[in-house]
N, CA, C and O atoms as a printed pandas DataFrame, in Angstrom:
     atom_number atom_name residue_name chain_id  residue_number  x_coord  y_coord  z_coord
0              1         N          ILE        A               1   33.068   12.933   36.243
1              2        CA          ILE        A               1   33.341   14.330   36.287
2              3         C          ILE        A               1   33.360   15.427   35.482
3              4         O          ILE        A               1   33.194   15.600   34.275
4              5         N          SER        A               2   33.575   16.062   36.321
5              6        CA          SER        A               2   33.502   17.687   35.452
6              7         C          SER        A               2   34.049   18.965   35.995
7              8         O          SER        A               2   34.068   18.988   37.225
8              9         N          ALA        A               3   34.443   19.900   35.473
9             10        CA          ALA        A               3   34.731   21.228   35.451
10            11         C          ALA        A               3   34.054   22.218   34.863
11            12         O          ALA        A               3   34.210   22.337   33.648
12            13         N          ALA        A               4   33.278   23.024   35.466
13            14        CA          ALA        A               4   32.839   24.226   35.003
14            15         C          ALA        A               4   33.277   25.710   35.359
15            16         O          ALA        A               4   33.554   26.025   36.516
16            17         N          VAL        A               5   33.321   26.548   34.364
17            18        CA          VAL        A               5   33.162   27.651   34.529
18            19         C          VAL        A               5   31.714   28.557   35.174
19            20         O          VAL        A               5   30.636   28.653   34.588
20            21         N          SER        A               6   32.042   29.120   36.448
21            22        CA          SER        A               6   30.506   29.666   36.515
22            23         C          SER        A               6   30.410   31.355   36.122
23            24         O          SER        A               6   31.208   32.246   36.414
24            25         N          LEU        A               7   29.159   31.432   35.368
25            26        CA          LEU        A               7   29.478   32.745   34.597
26            27         C          LEU        A               7   27.918   33.433   35.553
27            28         O          LEU        A               7   27.288   32.741   36.353
28            29         N          PRO        A               8   27.579   34.845   35.223
29            30        CA          PRO        A               8   26.122   34.885   35.422
30            31         C          PRO        A               8   25.379   34.668   34.758
31            32         O          PRO        A               8   25.661   34.700   33.560
32            33         N          ALA        A               9   24.256   34.388   35.112
33            34        CA          ALA        A               9   23.251   33.652   34.232
34            35         C          ALA        A               9   22.891   34.630   32.868
35            36         O          ALA        A               9   22.871   34.287   31.686
36            37         N          SER        A              10   22.650   35.809   33.397
37            38        CA          SER        A              10   22.561   36.785   31.913
38            39         C          SER        A              10   23.600   36.720   30.962
39            40         O          SER        A              10   23.471   37.426   29.962
40            41         N          LEU        A              11   24.756   35.908   31.092
41            42        CA          LEU        A              11   25.279   35.491   29.717
42            43         C          LEU        A              11   24.818   34.453   29.025
43            44         O          LEU        A              11   25.484   34.143   28.037
44            45         N          ALA        A              12   23.672   33.700   29.313
45            46        CA          ALA        A              12   23.254   32.671   28.483
46            47         C          ALA        A              12   22.763   33.092   27.388
47            48         O          ALA        A              12   22.927   32.294   26.464
48            49         N          GLU        A              13   22.001   34.422   27.013
49            50        CA          GLU        A              13   21.476   34.302   25.893
50            51         C          GLU        A              13   22.146   34.815   25.022
51            52         O          GLU        A              13   21.844   34.386   23.909
52            53         N          PRO        A              14   23.288   35.886   25.026
53            54        CA          PRO        A              14   24.405   36.206   24.212
54            55         C          PRO        A              14   25.321   35.201   24.108
55            56         O          PRO        A              14   25.985   35.330   23.080
56            57         N          LEU        A              15   25.529   34.540   24.562
57            58        CA          LEU        A              15   26.418   33.419   24.379
58            59         C          LEU        A              15   25.427   32.224   23.488
59            60         O          LEU        A              15   26.035   31.271   23.001
60            61         N          ARG        A              16   24.310   32.288   23.348
61            62        CA          ARG        A              16   23.622   31.422   22.387
62            63         C          ARG        A              16   23.130   32.059   21.137
63            64         O          ARG        A              16   23.087   31.382   20.110
64            65         N          THR        A              17   22.738   33.364   21.136
65            66        CA          THR        A              17   22.223   33.969   20.049
66            67         C          THR        A              17   22.560   35.427   19.754
67            68         O          THR        A              17   21.915   36.031   18.897
68            69         N          GLY        A              18   23.778   36.152   20.590
69            70        CA          GLY        A              18   24.252   37.357   20.236
70            71         C          GLY        A              18   24.780   37.896   19.045
71            72         O          GLY        A              18   24.987   37.162   18.078
72            73         N          ARG        A              19   25.016   39.094   19.017
73            74        CA          ARG        A              19   25.431   39.468   17.592
74            75         C          ARG        A              19   26.580   39.024   17.051
75            76         O          ARG        A              19   26.539   38.706   15.863
76            77         N          PRO        A              20   27.595   38.925   17.637
77            78        CA          PRO        A              20   28.755   37.812   16.719
78            79         C          PRO        A              20   28.625   36.411   16.761
79            80         O          PRO        A              20   29.516   35.664   16.359
80            81         N          VAL        A              21   27.345   35.944   17.318
81            82        CA          VAL        A              21   27.129   34.451   16.947
82            83         C          VAL        A              21   26.119   34.430   15.816
83            84         O          VAL        A              21   26.257   33.524   14.995
84            85         N          ARG        A              22   25.099   35.312   15.642
85            86        CA          ARG        A              22   24.392   35.687   14.498
86            87         C          ARG        A              22   25.282   36.109   13.167
87            88         O          ARG        A              22   25.100   35.880   11.971
88            89         N          GLY        A              23   25.800   36.464   13.521
89            90        CA          GLY        A              23   27.092   36.946   12.280
90            91         C          GLY        A              23   27.900   36.095   11.906
91            92         O          GLY        A              23   28.653   36.386   10.977
92            93         N          GLY        A              24   27.971   34.829   12.510
93            94        CA          GLY        A              24   29.196   33.902   12.387
94            95         C          GLY        A              24   30.414   34.147   12.638
95            96         O          GLY        A              24   31.339   33.472   12.186
96            97         N          LEU        A              25   30.534   35.025   13.301
97            98        CA          LEU        A              25   31.895   35.802   14.043
98            99         C          LEU        A              25   32.546   34.724   15.231
99           100         O          LEU        A              25   33.736   34.406   15.236
100          101         N          LEU        A              26   31.586   34.252   16.182
101          102        CA          LEU        A              26   31.891   33.294   17.214
102          103         C          LEU        A              26   30.975   32.059   17.218
103          104         O          LEU        A              26   29.808   32.277   16.890
104          105         N          PRO        A              27   31.286   30.903   17.510
105          106        CA          PRO        A              27   30.219   29.907   17.823
106          107         C          PRO        A              27   29.437   30.177   18.969
107          108         O          PRO        A              27   29.830   30.914   19.873
108          109         N          ALA        A              28   28.085   29.469   18.957
109          110        CA          ALA        A              28   27.126   29.768   19.736
110          111         C          ALA        A              28   27.694   28.801   21.278
111          112         O          ALA        A              28   28.517   27.886   21.228
112          113         N          VAL        A              29   27.253   29.123   22.102
113          114        CA          VAL        A              29   28.093   28.495   23.561
114          115         C          VAL        A              29   27.007   28.310   24.264
115          116         O          VAL        A              29   26.328   29.287   24.582
116          117         N          VAL        A              30   26.574   26.776   24.706
117          118        CA          VAL        A              30   25.460   26.517   25.421
118          119         C          VAL        A              30   26.003   25.625   26.414
119          120         O          VAL        A              30   26.552   24.550   26.175
120          121         N          GLY        A              31   25.763   26.280   27.840
121          122        CA          GLY        A              31   25.942   25.609   29.114
122          123         C          GLY        A              31   24.463   25.445   29.990
123          124         O          GLY        A              31   23.333   25.532   29.510
124          125         N          ARG        A              32   24.709   25.268   30.945
125          126        CA          ARG        A              32   23.300   24.788   32.413
126          127         C          ARG        A              32   23.359   25.878   33.069
127          128         O          ARG        A              32   24.381   26.546   33.219
128          129         N          LEU        A              33   22.091   26.174   33.578
129          130        CA          LEU        A              33   21.842   26.939   34.362
130          131         C          LEU        A              33   21.794   26.315   35.469
131          132         O          LEU        A              33   21.356   25.173   35.329
132          133         N          ALA        A              34   22.230   26.763   37.155
133          134        CA          ALA        A              34   21.983   26.051   38.260
134          135         C          ALA        A              34   22.415   27.331   39.291
135          136         O          ALA        A              34   23.506   27.900   39.333
136          137         N          ASP        A              35   21.187   27.602   40.119
137          138        CA          ASP        A              35   21.145   28.559   41.186
138          139         C          ASP        A              35   21.382   30.066   40.467
139          140         O          ASP        A              35   22.072   30.952   40.971
140          141         N          ASP        A              36   20.885   30.140   39.577
141          142        CA          ASP        A              36   21.071   31.444   39.021
142          143         C          ASP        A              36   22.492   31.758   38.278
143          144         O          ASP        A              36   22.865   32.865   37.888
144          145         N          ARG        A              37   23.086   30.710   38.191
145          146        CA          ARG        A              37   24.570   30.767   37.105
146          147         C          ARG        A              37   24.774   29.798   35.886
147          148         O          ARG        A              37   24.531   28.602   35.724
148          149         N          LEU        A              38   25.311   30.769   35.099
149          150        CA          LEU        A              38   25.429   29.947   34.126
150          151         C          LEU        A              38   26.697   29.039   34.005
151          152         O          LEU        A              38   27.839   29.487   34.109
152          153         N          LEU        A              39   26.386   27.668   33.768
153          154        CA          LEU        A              39   27.882   26.675   34.121
154          155         C          LEU        A              39   28.157   26.224   32.693
155          156         O          LEU        A              39   27.418   25.677   31.875
156          157         N          LEU        A              40   29.665   26.679   32.611
157          158        CA          LEU        A              40   30.034   25.927   30.866
158          159         C          LEU        A              40   31.177   24.916   31.195
159          160         O          LEU        A              40   32.293   25.211   31.623
160          161         N          ASP        A              41   30.680   23.634   30.910
161          162        CA          ASP        A              41   31.493   22.466   31.293
162          163         C          ASP        A              41   32.850   22.180   30.409
163          164         O          ASP        A              41   32.665   21.879   29.230
164          165         N          LEU        A              42   33.879   22.236   30.778
165          166        CA          LEU        A              42   34.953   22.602   30.152
166          167         C          LEU        A              42   35.472   21.221   29.743
167          168         O          LEU        A              42   36.489   21.187   29.050
168          169         N          TYR        A              43   34.865   20.057   30.109
169          170        CA          TYR        A              43   35.333   18.728   29.445
170          171         C          TYR        A              43   34.701   18.973   28.206
171          172         O          TYR        A              43   35.485   18.610   27.329
172          173         N          ALA        A              44   33.702   19.397   27.731
173          174        CA          ALA        A              44   32.928   19.645   26.436
174          175         C          ALA        A              44   33.819   20.347   25.354
175          176         O          ALA        A              44   33.606   20.255   24.145
176          177         N          VAL        A              45   34.543   20.853   25.760
177          178        CA          VAL        A              45   35.525   22.069   25.312
178          179         C          VAL        A              45   36.964   21.599   24.673
179          180         O          VAL        A              45   37.957   21.425   25.380
180          181         N          PRO        A              46   36.954   21.435   23.402
181          182        CA          PRO        A              46   38.412   20.620   22.933
182          183         C          PRO        A              46   39.275   21.565   23.341
183          184         O          PRO        A              46   38.981   22.612   22.762
184          185         N          PRO        A              47   40.307   21.725   24.139
185          186        CA          PRO        A              47   41.656   22.832   24.224
186          187         C          PRO        A              47   42.364   23.491   23.263
187          188         O          PRO        A              47   43.336   24.204   23.508
188          189         N          ALA        A              48   41.840   23.244   21.994
189          190        CA          ALA        A              48   42.435   23.878   21.009
190          191         C          ALA        A              48   40.995   25.042   20.818
191          192         O          ALA        A              48   41.061   26.054   20.121
192          193         N          ASP        A              49   39.827   24.641   21.552
193          194        CA          ASP        A              49   38.836   25.793   21.553
194          195         C          ASP        A              49   38.993   26.645   22.229
195          196         O          ASP        A              49   38.120   27.489   22.028
196          197         N          ASP        A              50   39.913   27.027   23.252
197          198        CA          ASP        A              50   39.843   27.442   24.638
198          199         C          ASP        A              50   39.562   29.125   24.040
199          200         O          ASP        A              50   38.724   29.893   24.512
200          201         N          GLU        A              51   40.502   29.424   22.897
201          202        CA          GLU        A              51   40.605   30.957   23.135
202          203         C          GLU        A              51   39.011   31.621   22.020
203          204         O          GLU        A              51   38.451   32.711   21.907
204          205         N          LYS        A              52   38.832   30.354   21.457
205          206        CA          LYS        A              52   37.168   30.741   20.789
206          207         C          LYS        A              52   36.037   31.194   21.708
207          208         O          LYS        A              52   35.296   32.175   21.639
208          209         N          LEU        A              53   36.148   29.849   22.893
209          210        CA          LEU        A              53   35.519   30.238   24.182
210          211         C          LEU        A              53   35.695   31.553   25.010
211          212         O          LEU        A              53   34.747   32.066   25.606
212          213         N          ALA        A              54   36.835   32.019   25.013
213          214        CA          ALA        A              54   37.256   33.038   26.142
214          215         C          ALA        A              54   36.466   34.120   25.176
215          216         O          ALA        A              54   35.779   35.013   25.672
216          217         N          ALA        A              55   36.622   33.962   23.784
217          218        CA          ALA        A              55   36.672   35.056   23.039
218          219         C          ALA        A              55   34.897   35.415   23.109
219          220         O          ALA        A              55   34.313   36.485   23.276
220          221         N          ALA        A              56   34.431   34.144   22.920
221          222        CA          ALA        A              56   32.709   34.502   22.923
222          223         C          ALA        A              56   32.067   34.551   24.368
223          224         O          ALA        A              56   30.886   34.836   24.568
224          225         N          VAL        A              57   32.914   34.263   25.272
225          226        CA          VAL        A              57   32.316   35.096   27.044
226          227         C          VAL        A              57   32.436   36.216   27.163
227          228         O          VAL        A              57   31.621   36.975   27.686
228          229         N          LEU        A              58   34.081   36.654   26.422
229          230        CA          LEU        A              58   34.186   38.379   26.553
230          231         C          LEU        A              58   33.185   39.278   25.794
231          232         O          LEU        A              58   32.768   40.336   26.266
232          233         N          ALA        A              59   32.795   38.743   24.479
233          234        CA          ALA        A              59   31.930   39.210   23.525
234          235         C          ALA        A              59   30.547   39.226   24.138
235          236         O          ALA        A              59   29.908   40.213   23.773
236          237         N          ALA        A              60   29.932   38.463   24.919
237          238        CA          ALA        A              60   28.528   38.391   25.453
238          239         C          ALA        A              60   28.556   39.315   27.002
239          240         O          ALA        A              60   27.692   40.012   27.534
240          241         N          ALA        A              61   29.850   38.982   27.379
241          242        CA          ALA        A              61   29.717   40.127   28.438
242          243         C          ALA        A              61   29.641   41.532   28.276
243          244         O          ALA        A              61   29.240   42.336   29.116
244          245         N          ASP        A              62   30.207   41.853   26.717
245          246        CA          ASP        A              62   30.151   43.320   26.766
246          247         C          ASP        A              62   28.883   43.463   26.133
247          248         O          ASP        A              62   28.627   44.660   26.007
248          249         N          GLN        A              63   27.756   42.534   25.570
249          250        CA          GLN        A              63   26.162   42.899   25.049
250          251         C          GLN        A              63   25.302   42.781   26.450
251          252         O          GLN        A              63   24.194   43.308   26.556
252          253         N          SER        A              64   25.876   42.093   27.433
253          254        CA          SER        A              64   24.870   41.760   28.581
254          255         C          SER        A              64   24.828   42.659   29.807
255          256         O          SER        A              64   25.888   42.940   30.364
256          257         N          PRO        A              65   23.550   43.178   30.309
257          258        CA          PRO        A              65   23.669   44.000   31.336
258          259         C          PRO        A              65   24.080   43.696   32.697
259          260         O          PRO        A              65   23.626   42.737   33.321
260          261         N          ALA        A              66   24.864   44.438   33.118
261          262        CA          ALA        A              66   25.759   44.010   34.467
262          263         C          ALA        A              66   24.767   43.533   35.600
263          264         O          ALA        A              66   23.743   44.108   35.969
264          265         N          ASP        A              67   25.398   42.143   36.150
265          266        CA          ASP        A              67   24.810   41.878   37.387
266          267         C          ASP        A              67   24.599   42.318   38.420
267          268         O          ASP        A              67   23.993   41.654   39.261
């Protein structure tokens, strides 16, 4: 069983190695690429970390060129 959030593939790099990650402000987020989309498996994220994940995605979106 899986439940994934589908994001633009361009977010993969900033989620792994973006400025907030390198600076220790946000955790690195690793997903999988499928059909030019980045999939984040929500079963791999404890509910207590939902806010951290959302903050990481928003920060990555601010760094990523628009798709």
